mmCIF file of C-alpha atoms in Angstrom:
data_model
loop_
_atom_site.group_PDB
_atom_site.id
_atom_site.type_symbol
_atom_site.label_atom_id
_atom_site.label_comp_id
_atom_site.label_asym_id
_atom_site.label_seq_id
_atom_site.Cartn_x
_atom_site.Cartn_y
_atom_site.Cartn_z
ATOM 1 C CA MET A 71 -83.168 -260.810 -39.941
ATOM 2 C CA ARG A 72 -84.951 -262.477 -37.059
ATOM 3 C CA ASN A 73 -86.226 -265.540 -38.947
ATOM 4 C CA LEU A 74 -83.629 -267.767 -37.300
ATOM 5 C CA LEU A 75 -84.920 -266.707 -33.945
ATOM 6 C CA LEU A 76 -88.507 -267.391 -34.905
ATOM 7 C CA HIS A 77 -88.039 -270.318 -37.307
ATOM 8 C CA PRO A 78 -84.692 -272.012 -36.672
ATOM 9 C CA ALA A 79 -85.436 -274.722 -39.250
ATOM 10 C CA ASN A 80 -85.086 -272.301 -42.171
ATOM 11 C CA PRO A 81 -82.480 -269.652 -41.375
ATOM 12 C CA LYS A 82 -80.785 -267.154 -43.642
ATOM 13 C CA TRP A 83 -76.992 -266.860 -43.530
ATOM 14 C CA SER A 84 -77.309 -263.521 -41.726
ATOM 15 C CA ASP A 85 -79.643 -265.064 -39.150
ATOM 16 C CA THR A 86 -77.165 -267.866 -38.528
ATOM 17 C CA LEU A 87 -74.334 -265.372 -38.151
ATOM 18 C CA LEU A 88 -76.344 -263.249 -35.729
ATOM 19 C CA PHE A 89 -77.353 -266.193 -33.581
ATOM 20 C CA SER A 90 -73.761 -267.462 -33.582
ATOM 21 C CA PHE A 91 -72.527 -264.130 -32.239
ATOM 22 C CA ILE A 92 -75.272 -264.050 -29.598
ATOM 23 C CA VAL A 93 -74.127 -267.492 -28.469
ATOM 24 C CA GLY A 94 -70.509 -266.336 -28.679
ATOM 25 C CA PHE A 95 -71.410 -263.372 -26.496
ATOM 26 C CA ILE A 96 -72.936 -265.685 -23.895
ATOM 27 C CA VAL A 97 -70.104 -268.237 -23.805
ATOM 28 C CA SER A 98 -67.219 -265.741 -23.813
ATOM 29 C CA PHE A 99 -67.914 -264.379 -20.321
ATOM 30 C CA LEU A 100 -64.670 -264.953 -18.343
ATOM 31 C CA ILE A 101 -63.158 -266.802 -21.317
ATOM 32 C CA SER A 102 -62.248 -264.060 -23.801
ATOM 33 C CA LEU A 103 -62.896 -260.353 -23.216
ATOM 34 C CA ALA A 104 -61.670 -259.616 -26.741
ATOM 35 C CA PHE A 105 -64.298 -261.849 -28.342
ATOM 36 C CA LEU A 106 -66.922 -260.565 -25.884
ATOM 37 C CA ASN A 107 -66.340 -257.009 -27.095
ATOM 38 C CA LEU A 108 -66.322 -258.170 -30.714
ATOM 39 C CA ALA A 109 -69.661 -259.903 -30.177
ATOM 40 C CA VAL A 110 -71.119 -256.742 -28.645
ATOM 41 C CA GLY A 111 -70.055 -254.796 -31.722
ATOM 42 C CA VAL A 112 -71.512 -257.299 -34.192
ATOM 43 C CA ILE A 113 -74.818 -257.693 -32.319
ATOM 44 C CA THR A 114 -75.142 -253.913 -32.046
ATOM 45 C CA PHE A 115 -74.544 -253.556 -35.792
ATOM 46 C CA PHE A 116 -77.279 -256.114 -36.558
ATOM 47 C CA TRP A 117 -79.634 -254.335 -34.145
ATOM 48 C CA LEU A 118 -79.109 -250.891 -35.691
ATOM 49 C CA TYR A 119 -79.306 -252.232 -39.241
ATOM 50 C CA ASP A 120 -82.487 -254.205 -38.603
ATOM 51 C CA SER A 121 -84.112 -251.370 -36.662
ATOM 52 C CA PHE A 122 -83.478 -248.819 -39.430
ATOM 53 C CA ARG A 123 -84.570 -251.277 -42.118
ATOM 54 C CA ARG A 124 -87.797 -252.168 -40.347
ATOM 55 C CA LYS A 125 -88.257 -248.709 -38.787
ATOM 56 C CA GLU A 126 -88.892 -250.437 -35.454
ATOM 57 C CA TRP A 127 -87.696 -248.799 -32.237
ATOM 58 C CA ARG A 128 -89.655 -250.677 -29.608
ATOM 59 C CA MET A 129 -89.524 -249.272 -26.103
ATOM 60 C CA ASP A 130 -90.749 -251.119 -23.023
ATOM 61 C CA THR A 131 -90.554 -250.200 -19.349
ATOM 62 C CA TYR A 132 -87.200 -251.898 -18.778
ATOM 63 C CA ALA A 133 -85.638 -250.230 -21.826
ATOM 64 C CA LEU A 134 -86.991 -246.856 -20.705
ATOM 65 C CA LEU A 135 -85.641 -247.202 -17.167
ATOM 66 C CA ILE A 136 -82.228 -248.466 -18.235
ATOM 67 C CA GLY A 137 -82.056 -245.816 -20.949
ATOM 68 C CA LEU A 138 -82.793 -243.106 -18.376
ATOM 69 C CA PHE A 139 -80.264 -244.639 -15.993
ATOM 70 C CA GLY A 140 -77.656 -244.516 -18.735
ATOM 71 C CA LEU A 141 -78.457 -240.888 -19.534
ATOM 72 C CA VAL A 142 -78.181 -239.877 -15.875
ATOM 73 C CA ARG A 143 -75.009 -241.917 -15.542
ATOM 74 C CA MET A 144 -73.446 -240.282 -18.597
ATOM 75 C CA GLY A 145 -74.807 -236.888 -17.539
ATOM 76 C CA SER A 146 -72.975 -237.183 -14.232
ATOM 77 C CA ILE A 147 -69.733 -237.081 -16.209
ATOM 78 C CA ALA A 148 -70.527 -233.492 -17.206
ATOM 79 C CA PHE A 149 -70.906 -232.532 -13.545
ATOM 80 C CA SER A 150 -67.987 -234.645 -12.338
ATOM 81 C CA ARG A 151 -65.439 -233.062 -10.040
ATOM 82 C CA PHE A 152 -62.847 -235.219 -11.795
ATOM 83 C CA PRO A 153 -63.765 -235.212 -15.505
ATOM 84 C CA ASP A 154 -60.427 -236.649 -16.647
ATOM 85 C CA VAL A 155 -61.166 -239.786 -14.613
ATOM 86 C CA SER A 156 -64.923 -239.954 -15.177
ATOM 87 C CA ILE A 157 -64.714 -239.708 -18.960
ATOM 88 C CA GLU A 158 -63.492 -243.322 -18.989
ATOM 89 C CA ALA A 159 -67.014 -244.401 -18.052
ATOM 90 C CA ILE A 160 -68.205 -243.772 -21.618
ATOM 91 C CA GLN A 161 -65.825 -246.346 -23.064
ATOM 92 C CA LYS A 162 -66.062 -248.790 -20.168
ATOM 93 C CA GLU A 163 -69.844 -248.816 -19.770
ATOM 94 C CA ALA A 164 -71.077 -248.300 -23.346
ATOM 95 C CA PRO A 165 -70.977 -252.085 -24.088
ATOM 96 C CA PHE A 166 -73.503 -252.680 -21.289
ATOM 97 C CA TYR A 167 -76.114 -250.333 -22.776
ATOM 98 C CA LEU A 168 -75.487 -251.336 -26.396
ATOM 99 C CA SER A 169 -75.658 -255.066 -25.646
ATOM 100 C CA PHE A 170 -78.772 -254.676 -23.497
ATOM 101 C CA PHE A 171 -80.810 -252.838 -26.152
ATOM 102 C CA ALA A 172 -79.584 -255.100 -28.955
ATOM 103 C CA LEU A 173 -80.279 -258.315 -27.045
ATOM 104 C CA LEU A 174 -83.683 -257.076 -25.891
ATOM 105 C CA TYR A 175 -84.610 -256.356 -29.506
ATOM 106 C CA PHE A 176 -83.612 -259.815 -30.736
ATOM 107 C CA PHE A 177 -84.748 -261.797 -27.679
ATOM 108 C CA LYS A 178 -88.273 -260.472 -28.237
ATOM 109 C CA GLY A 179 -88.338 -262.250 -31.586
ATOM 110 C CA MET A 180 -86.522 -265.360 -30.443
ATOM 111 C CA SER A 181 -88.174 -268.745 -30.153
ATOM 112 C CA LEU A 182 -88.410 -270.441 -26.783
ATOM 113 C CA ARG A 183 -86.237 -273.262 -28.103
ATOM 114 C CA SER A 184 -83.478 -270.817 -29.033
ATOM 115 C CA LYS A 185 -83.600 -269.149 -25.621
ATOM 116 C CA ARG A 186 -83.232 -272.533 -23.975
ATOM 117 C CA ARG A 187 -80.234 -273.251 -26.210
ATOM 118 C CA ILE A 188 -78.646 -270.022 -25.048
ATOM 119 C CA PHE A 189 -78.948 -271.167 -21.448
ATOM 120 C CA LEU A 190 -77.468 -274.551 -22.362
ATOM 121 C CA PHE A 191 -74.458 -272.798 -23.901
ATOM 122 C CA LEU A 192 -74.097 -270.673 -20.761
ATOM 123 C CA ILE A 193 -74.220 -273.751 -18.550
ATOM 124 C CA GLY A 194 -71.683 -275.614 -20.694
ATOM 125 C CA SER A 195 -69.204 -272.739 -20.865
ATOM 126 C CA GLY A 196 -69.708 -272.086 -17.158
ATOM 127 C CA ALA A 197 -68.799 -275.691 -16.374
ATOM 128 C CA LEU A 198 -65.570 -275.270 -18.369
ATOM 129 C CA VAL A 199 -64.725 -272.070 -16.500
ATOM 130 C CA ALA A 200 -65.352 -273.870 -13.197
ATOM 131 C CA VAL A 201 -63.115 -276.782 -14.225
ATOM 132 C CA TYR A 202 -60.296 -274.373 -15.100
ATOM 133 C CA GLY A 203 -60.697 -272.591 -11.760
ATOM 134 C CA ILE A 204 -60.679 -275.810 -9.750
ATOM 135 C CA VAL A 205 -57.746 -277.378 -11.612
ATOM 136 C CA SER A 206 -55.574 -274.241 -11.616
ATOM 137 C CA PHE A 207 -56.264 -273.723 -7.911
ATOM 138 C CA SER A 208 -55.454 -277.349 -7.093
ATOM 139 C CA LEU A 209 -52.164 -277.067 -8.999
ATOM 140 C CA GLY A 210 -51.191 -274.073 -6.870
ATOM 141 C CA MET A 211 -51.371 -271.507 -9.663
ATOM 142 C CA TYR A 212 -53.539 -269.204 -7.529
ATOM 143 C CA GLU A 213 -54.291 -268.792 -3.832
ATOM 144 C CA ARG A 214 -57.991 -268.608 -4.725
ATOM 145 C CA ALA A 215 -59.847 -270.140 -7.642
ATOM 146 C CA GLN A 216 -60.271 -267.751 -10.545
ATOM 147 C CA SER A 217 -60.686 -267.697 -14.318
ATOM 148 C CA VAL A 218 -58.377 -266.900 -17.213
ATOM 149 C CA THR A 219 -59.623 -263.324 -17.554
ATOM 150 C CA SER A 220 -60.740 -262.354 -14.040
ATOM 151 C CA GLY A 221 -59.998 -262.504 -10.349
ATOM 152 C CA TYR A 222 -61.621 -264.684 -7.734
ATOM 153 C CA ILE A 223 -64.538 -262.330 -6.934
ATOM 154 C CA THR A 224 -65.755 -262.017 -10.531
ATOM 155 C CA PHE A 225 -65.174 -265.759 -11.019
ATOM 156 C CA SER A 226 -67.335 -266.708 -8.053
ATOM 157 C CA ILE A 227 -70.123 -264.246 -8.902
ATOM 158 C CA TYR A 228 -70.230 -265.466 -12.504
ATOM 159 C CA LEU A 229 -70.706 -269.074 -11.386
ATOM 160 C CA ILE A 230 -73.804 -268.256 -9.306
ATOM 161 C CA PRO A 231 -76.149 -267.714 -12.312
ATOM 162 C CA VAL A 232 -74.543 -270.727 -14.018
ATOM 163 C CA ILE A 233 -75.423 -273.189 -11.250
ATOM 164 C CA LEU A 234 -78.883 -271.644 -10.823
ATOM 165 C CA ALA A 235 -79.573 -272.030 -14.549
ATOM 166 C CA ALA A 236 -78.417 -275.652 -14.389
ATOM 167 C CA ALA A 237 -80.756 -276.324 -11.463
ATOM 168 C CA ILE A 238 -83.722 -274.840 -13.331
ATOM 169 C CA ILE A 239 -83.126 -275.601 -17.021
ATOM 170 C CA LEU A 240 -81.578 -279.075 -17.125
ATOM 171 C CA PRO A 241 -83.852 -282.156 -16.872
ATOM 172 C CA PHE A 242 -83.328 -284.862 -14.267
ATOM 173 C CA ALA A 243 -85.810 -287.550 -15.290
ATOM 174 C CA SER A 244 -83.250 -290.353 -15.697
ATOM 175 C CA LYS A 245 -80.259 -291.420 -13.594
ATOM 176 C CA LYS A 246 -77.828 -290.108 -16.225
ATOM 177 C CA GLN A 247 -79.574 -286.745 -16.268
ATOM 178 C CA LYS A 248 -79.487 -286.548 -12.475
ATOM 179 C CA LEU A 249 -75.769 -287.308 -12.491
ATOM 180 C CA LEU A 250 -75.124 -284.702 -15.199
ATOM 181 C CA VAL A 251 -77.079 -281.978 -13.371
ATOM 182 C CA SER A 252 -75.410 -282.840 -10.062
ATOM 183 C CA THR A 253 -71.930 -282.829 -11.613
ATOM 184 C CA ILE A 254 -72.348 -279.446 -13.310
ATOM 185 C CA ILE A 255 -73.788 -277.833 -10.182
ATOM 186 C CA ALA A 256 -71.082 -279.407 -7.999
ATOM 187 C CA LEU A 257 -68.366 -278.077 -10.322
ATOM 188 C CA GLY A 258 -69.763 -274.559 -10.149
ATOM 189 C CA LEU A 259 -70.370 -274.717 -6.410
ATOM 190 C CA SER A 260 -66.872 -276.077 -5.795
ATOM 191 C CA GLY A 261 -65.395 -273.239 -7.834
ATOM 192 C CA ILE A 262 -67.301 -270.766 -5.679
ATOM 193 C CA PHE A 263 -66.094 -272.443 -2.460
ATOM 194 C CA LEU A 264 -62.484 -272.529 -3.659
ATOM 195 C CA SER A 265 -62.631 -268.810 -4.451
ATOM 196 C CA LEU A 266 -62.802 -268.443 -0.647
ATOM 197 C CA THR A 267 -65.233 -265.538 -1.020
ATOM 198 C CA ARG A 268 -67.607 -265.749 1.918
ATOM 199 C CA SER A 269 -70.307 -263.441 0.579
ATOM 200 C CA THR A 270 -70.717 -265.268 -2.743
ATOM 201 C CA ILE A 271 -70.629 -268.663 -1.018
ATOM 202 C CA ALA A 272 -73.562 -267.592 1.160
ATOM 203 C CA VAL A 273 -75.511 -266.159 -1.788
ATOM 204 C CA ALA A 274 -74.874 -269.263 -3.900
ATOM 205 C CA LEU A 275 -76.043 -271.688 -1.215
ATOM 206 C CA VAL A 276 -79.252 -269.807 -0.417
ATOM 207 C CA LEU A 277 -80.285 -269.276 -4.045
ATOM 208 C CA LEU A 278 -79.317 -272.793 -5.092
ATOM 209 C CA VAL A 279 -81.614 -274.283 -2.467
ATOM 210 C CA ILE A 280 -84.398 -271.957 -3.657
ATOM 211 C CA ALA A 281 -83.824 -272.979 -7.293
ATOM 212 C CA LEU A 282 -83.856 -276.690 -6.456
ATOM 213 C CA LEU A 283 -87.040 -276.296 -4.417
ATOM 214 C CA MET A 284 -88.736 -274.335 -7.208
ATOM 215 C CA ASN A 285 -87.950 -277.152 -9.619
ATOM 216 C CA ARG A 286 -89.115 -279.857 -7.189
ATOM 217 C CA THR A 287 -85.736 -281.540 -7.371
ATOM 218 C CA PRO A 288 -85.503 -285.120 -6.028
ATOM 219 C CA ILE A 289 -83.593 -285.597 -2.764
ATOM 220 C CA SER A 290 -81.094 -287.838 -4.556
ATOM 221 C CA VAL A 291 -79.863 -284.824 -6.551
ATOM 222 C CA TYR A 292 -79.275 -282.854 -3.319
ATOM 223 C CA LEU A 293 -77.207 -285.745 -1.991
ATOM 224 C CA MET A 294 -75.167 -286.131 -5.177
ATOM 225 C CA ILE A 295 -74.451 -282.384 -5.342
ATOM 226 C CA THR A 296 -73.354 -282.387 -1.694
ATOM 227 C CA GLY A 297 -71.160 -285.459 -2.062
ATOM 228 C CA LEU A 298 -69.447 -284.319 -5.254
ATOM 229 C CA THR A 299 -68.882 -280.805 -3.880
ATOM 230 C CA VAL A 300 -67.323 -282.149 -0.668
ATOM 231 C CA VAL A 301 -64.967 -284.353 -2.686
ATOM 232 C CA LEU A 302 -63.917 -281.585 -5.083
ATOM 233 C CA VAL A 303 -63.459 -278.906 -2.410
ATOM 234 C CA SER A 304 -61.647 -281.231 -0.004
ATOM 235 C CA GLY A 305 -59.339 -282.433 -2.760
ATOM 236 C CA GLY A 306 -58.583 -278.888 -3.874
ATOM 237 C CA LEU A 307 -57.802 -277.692 -0.350
ATOM 238 C CA MET A 308 -55.606 -280.722 0.334
ATOM 239 C CA MET A 309 -53.505 -279.836 -2.711
ATOM 240 C CA ASN A 310 -53.458 -276.080 -2.089
ATOM 241 C CA SER A 311 -54.136 -274.748 1.405
ATOM 242 C CA THR A 312 -52.265 -271.430 1.097
ATOM 243 C CA GLY A 313 -55.329 -269.213 0.786
ATOM 244 C CA ILE A 314 -57.398 -270.961 3.444
ATOM 245 C CA ASP A 315 -54.463 -270.949 5.881
ATOM 246 C CA LYS A 316 -54.063 -267.194 5.470
ATOM 247 C CA ARG A 317 -57.742 -266.589 6.112
ATOM 248 C CA ALA A 318 -57.747 -268.949 9.107
ATOM 249 C CA ASN A 319 -54.789 -267.136 10.665
ATOM 250 C CA ASN A 320 -56.271 -263.705 10.005
ATOM 251 C CA PRO A 321 -60.007 -263.933 9.227
ATOM 252 C CA MET A 322 -60.366 -260.142 8.921
ATOM 253 C CA GLU A 323 -57.416 -259.738 6.556
ATOM 254 C CA LEU A 324 -58.082 -257.256 3.749
ATOM 255 C CA SER A 325 -61.623 -256.757 5.022
ATOM 256 C CA SER A 326 -62.106 -252.985 5.278
ATOM 257 C CA ARG A 327 -65.830 -252.626 4.695
ATOM 258 C CA ASP A 328 -66.243 -250.782 7.999
ATOM 259 C CA VAL A 329 -63.703 -248.242 6.747
ATOM 260 C CA LEU A 330 -65.557 -247.954 3.435
ATOM 261 C CA ILE A 331 -68.823 -247.281 5.264
ATOM 262 C CA LYS A 332 -67.141 -244.573 7.365
ATOM 263 C CA GLY A 333 -65.757 -243.045 4.193
ATOM 264 C CA PHE A 334 -69.241 -243.048 2.665
ATOM 265 C CA LEU A 335 -70.696 -241.314 5.731
ATOM 266 C CA ASP A 336 -67.995 -238.660 5.424
ATOM 267 C CA ILE A 337 -69.258 -237.505 2.015
ATOM 268 C CA TRP A 338 -72.790 -238.863 1.557
ATOM 269 C CA ASP A 339 -74.377 -235.399 1.722
ATOM 270 C CA GLU A 340 -72.017 -233.824 -0.824
ATOM 271 C CA HIS A 341 -73.388 -233.503 -4.377
ATOM 272 C CA PRO A 342 -76.447 -235.728 -3.732
ATOM 273 C CA LEU A 343 -78.109 -234.856 -7.057
ATOM 274 C CA THR A 344 -75.246 -235.232 -9.526
ATOM 275 C CA GLY A 345 -72.718 -237.290 -7.567
ATOM 276 C CA HIS A 346 -68.954 -236.831 -7.543
ATOM 277 C CA GLY A 347 -68.472 -238.436 -10.953
ATOM 278 C CA PRO A 348 -68.064 -241.998 -12.256
ATOM 279 C CA ARG A 349 -64.921 -243.997 -11.470
ATOM 280 C CA ALA A 350 -63.562 -241.421 -9.023
ATOM 281 C CA PHE A 351 -63.326 -243.583 -5.889
ATOM 282 C CA ARG A 352 -59.683 -242.823 -5.146
ATOM 283 C CA GLU A 353 -60.287 -239.108 -5.657
ATOM 284 C CA THR A 354 -63.292 -238.955 -3.316
ATOM 285 C CA PHE A 355 -62.522 -241.547 -0.626
ATOM 286 C CA THR A 356 -61.096 -239.836 2.442
ATOM 287 C CA ARG A 357 -59.710 -242.763 4.437
ATOM 288 C CA GLN A 358 -57.168 -244.404 2.144
ATOM 289 C CA SER A 359 -54.620 -244.752 4.960
ATOM 290 C CA GLU A 360 -57.062 -246.873 7.010
ATOM 291 C CA LEU A 361 -57.637 -249.491 4.297
ATOM 292 C CA ALA A 362 -56.041 -252.883 4.873
ATOM 293 C CA ASP A 363 -55.680 -253.331 1.108
ATOM 294 C CA LYS A 364 -54.281 -250.135 -0.412
ATOM 295 C CA ARG A 365 -55.249 -251.403 -3.889
ATOM 296 C CA THR A 366 -58.970 -251.044 -3.118
ATOM 297 C CA GLY A 367 -60.532 -249.123 -5.983
ATOM 298 C CA SER A 368 -64.280 -249.190 -5.330
ATOM 299 C CA TRP A 369 -66.887 -248.901 -2.585
ATOM 300 C CA HIS A 370 -67.553 -252.673 -2.659
ATOM 301 C CA ASN A 371 -71.266 -251.940 -2.714
ATOM 302 C CA ASP A 372 -72.968 -251.039 -5.980
ATOM 303 C CA LEU A 373 -75.774 -249.045 -4.345
ATOM 304 C CA ILE A 374 -73.236 -246.800 -2.610
ATOM 305 C CA GLN A 375 -71.127 -246.709 -5.772
ATOM 306 C CA ILE A 376 -74.031 -245.515 -7.935
ATOM 307 C CA TYR A 377 -75.156 -242.893 -5.404
ATOM 308 C CA ILE A 378 -71.709 -241.424 -4.749
ATOM 309 C CA GLU A 379 -70.746 -241.396 -8.418
ATOM 310 C CA SER A 380 -74.003 -240.367 -10.131
ATOM 311 C CA GLY A 381 -76.401 -239.124 -7.451
ATOM 312 C CA ILE A 382 -79.793 -240.016 -6.067
ATOM 313 C CA PHE A 383 -81.652 -240.083 -9.418
ATOM 314 C CA ALA A 384 -79.339 -242.745 -10.824
ATOM 315 C CA LEU A 385 -79.769 -244.812 -7.658
ATOM 316 C CA LEU A 386 -83.575 -244.524 -7.788
ATOM 317 C CA LEU A 387 -83.644 -245.588 -11.447
ATOM 318 C CA PHE A 388 -81.400 -248.568 -10.733
ATOM 319 C CA LEU A 389 -83.623 -249.615 -7.828
ATOM 320 C CA ALA A 390 -86.749 -249.122 -9.961
ATOM 321 C CA VAL A 391 -85.490 -251.553 -12.618
ATOM 322 C CA ASN A 392 -84.858 -254.289 -10.088
ATOM 323 C CA VAL A 393 -87.930 -253.719 -7.903
ATOM 324 C CA LEU A 394 -90.133 -253.835 -11.011
ATOM 325 C CA LEU A 395 -88.397 -257.000 -12.139
ATOM 326 C CA ALA A 396 -88.906 -258.694 -8.761
ATOM 327 C CA TYR A 397 -92.567 -257.657 -8.620
ATOM 328 C CA ARG A 398 -93.325 -259.009 -12.078
ATOM 329 C CA ALA A 399 -91.320 -262.172 -11.458
ATOM 330 C CA PHE A 400 -93.555 -263.052 -8.499
ATOM 331 C CA ARG A 401 -96.608 -262.549 -10.715
ATOM 332 C CA LEU A 402 -95.186 -264.750 -13.482
ATOM 333 C CA LEU A 403 -94.103 -267.492 -11.080
ATOM 334 C CA PRO A 404 -97.130 -268.140 -8.851
ATOM 335 C CA GLY A 405 -96.240 -270.218 -5.836
ATOM 336 C CA LEU A 406 -92.577 -269.971 -6.872
ATOM 337 C CA ARG A 407 -92.947 -273.150 -8.920
ATOM 338 C CA VAL A 408 -91.678 -273.841 -12.425
ATOM 339 C CA GLN A 409 -93.915 -276.060 -14.526
ATOM 340 C CA SER A 410 -93.637 -274.853 -18.130
ATOM 341 C CA GLU A 411 -90.627 -274.137 -20.341
ATOM 342 C CA GLU A 412 -91.529 -270.443 -20.275
ATOM 343 C CA GLN A 413 -91.398 -270.420 -16.493
ATOM 344 C CA ARG A 414 -88.020 -272.140 -16.523
ATOM 345 C CA ILE A 415 -86.554 -269.385 -18.706
ATOM 346 C CA ILE A 416 -88.134 -266.729 -16.479
ATOM 347 C CA ALA A 417 -86.931 -268.372 -13.265
ATOM 348 C CA ALA A 418 -83.374 -268.912 -14.543
ATOM 349 C CA SER A 419 -83.209 -265.270 -15.652
ATOM 350 C CA VAL A 420 -84.575 -263.738 -12.471
ATOM 351 C CA LEU A 421 -82.531 -265.986 -10.169
ATOM 352 C CA GLY A 422 -79.402 -265.093 -12.144
ATOM 353 C CA ILE A 423 -80.196 -261.408 -11.691
ATOM 354 C CA GLY A 424 -80.858 -262.008 -8.000
ATOM 355 C CA GLY A 425 -77.505 -263.720 -7.556
ATOM 356 C CA ILE A 426 -75.668 -260.846 -9.220
ATOM 357 C CA LEU A 427 -77.558 -258.193 -7.239
ATOM 358 C CA ALA A 428 -77.105 -259.924 -3.888
ATOM 359 C CA SER A 429 -73.385 -260.191 -4.572
ATOM 360 C CA SER A 430 -73.258 -256.517 -5.552
ATOM 361 C CA LEU A 431 -74.087 -255.464 -1.992
ATOM 362 C CA LEU A 432 -70.587 -256.489 -0.901
ATOM 363 C CA ASN A 433 -68.660 -256.146 -4.160
ATOM 364 C CA MET A 434 -68.451 -253.947 -7.252
ATOM 365 C CA VAL A 435 -70.389 -255.912 -9.854
ATOM 366 C CA ILE A 436 -72.644 -253.771 -12.021
ATOM 367 C CA PHE A 437 -69.784 -251.831 -13.607
ATOM 368 C CA SER A 438 -67.378 -254.742 -14.072
ATOM 369 C CA PRO A 439 -66.622 -255.435 -17.762
ATOM 370 C CA ASP A 440 -68.141 -258.937 -17.904
ATOM 371 C CA ILE A 441 -70.636 -259.350 -15.048
ATOM 372 C CA ALA A 442 -72.363 -256.120 -16.133
ATOM 373 C CA LEU A 443 -72.966 -257.604 -19.596
ATOM 374 C CA MET A 444 -74.250 -260.807 -18.023
ATOM 375 C CA TYR A 445 -76.614 -258.796 -15.819
ATOM 376 C CA GLY A 446 -77.960 -256.876 -18.817
ATOM 377 C CA ALA A 447 -78.438 -260.072 -20.823
ATOM 378 C CA PHE A 448 -80.529 -261.630 -18.052
ATOM 379 C CA ILE A 449 -82.732 -258.536 -17.807
ATOM 380 C CA ALA A 450 -83.213 -258.590 -21.583
ATOM 381 C CA LEU A 451 -84.168 -262.285 -21.450
ATOM 382 C CA PHE A 452 -86.646 -261.708 -18.633
ATOM 383 C CA ALA A 453 -88.186 -258.690 -20.356
ATOM 384 C CA SER A 454 -88.566 -260.635 -23.603
ATOM 385 C CA MET A 455 -90.397 -263.450 -21.808
ATOM 386 C CA GLU A 456 -92.718 -261.000 -20.133
ATOM 387 C CA ALA A 457 -93.457 -259.371 -23.476
ATOM 388 C CA GLY A 458 -94.110 -262.776 -24.991
#
């Protein structure tokens, strides 16, 4: 089943089908949720079939921690104060766990060349998503740049790992390669700017500079990225200034994070072990009348969200996964330099995870239907490289 992943020159039809659905999974983020869910189902089927056939149920530290996190998360449904609401978490979050374990299983047998191809597909599809966001924004279809399937926050967070992967994975030896890398990064960065989301703009800029420094990027690429981004963002805002005008006139509009923090402090010591139950924000939040945006449906901070919904053990397990990942990433990337193809895959994976996690401190990310799957895929990639 995994011959394609190990020996792409001589695949079986089933190997080709599997790899095609893995690629389809990667490219369908923010393009087609229907195909994304289909891909999860097919990859999971291949994983279960191959595992039973081979009698292989490999368990590493990341799989153990995420498995325990999932059990605690699902267990909190049983103790939920609002079971009718929390029961939705099973359907909504199951694709994250299924896709993570399936991808981890297959990534561990995948050739380095195939992993690089997966990143190339992600970069290409991400560039298309960015183009759609920029064009639709410029035409006045939206006040903020967004994708076909998501709003501006998810759109901007998704583009962060895309531009970081482009900065790490793509070569820039020739002038054409430098122009290609600069154009793709500028498209993604412009999409993030035109989403008008301050937190993701800050995260993107900081991590992009880190990625470019890690890859020893020539100064000419910095200049081309800056120039192209200025042109694209300026052009977009000249054609559609509705969103930026609103934020300029009222910079604190719809920003209620201080109210969310107060609401958290109101209930932080209630049910610290089991939480109040998944997806029960509106039932537990006590300051709805103080919110500027009455449609707010989450804590806009994944650490708070996990603790309030599923308790301290779920939070500790989530932190353990990411602290372990950061610790091992520093060991695998000495001096924070990328020199080999293996290190490029590792760096692109860990920077993508870092971008998602940093964004999650001011937004709900980990339990979103598409970014959660992206997050799990990056962890599976990183874990497979470490195992290799």
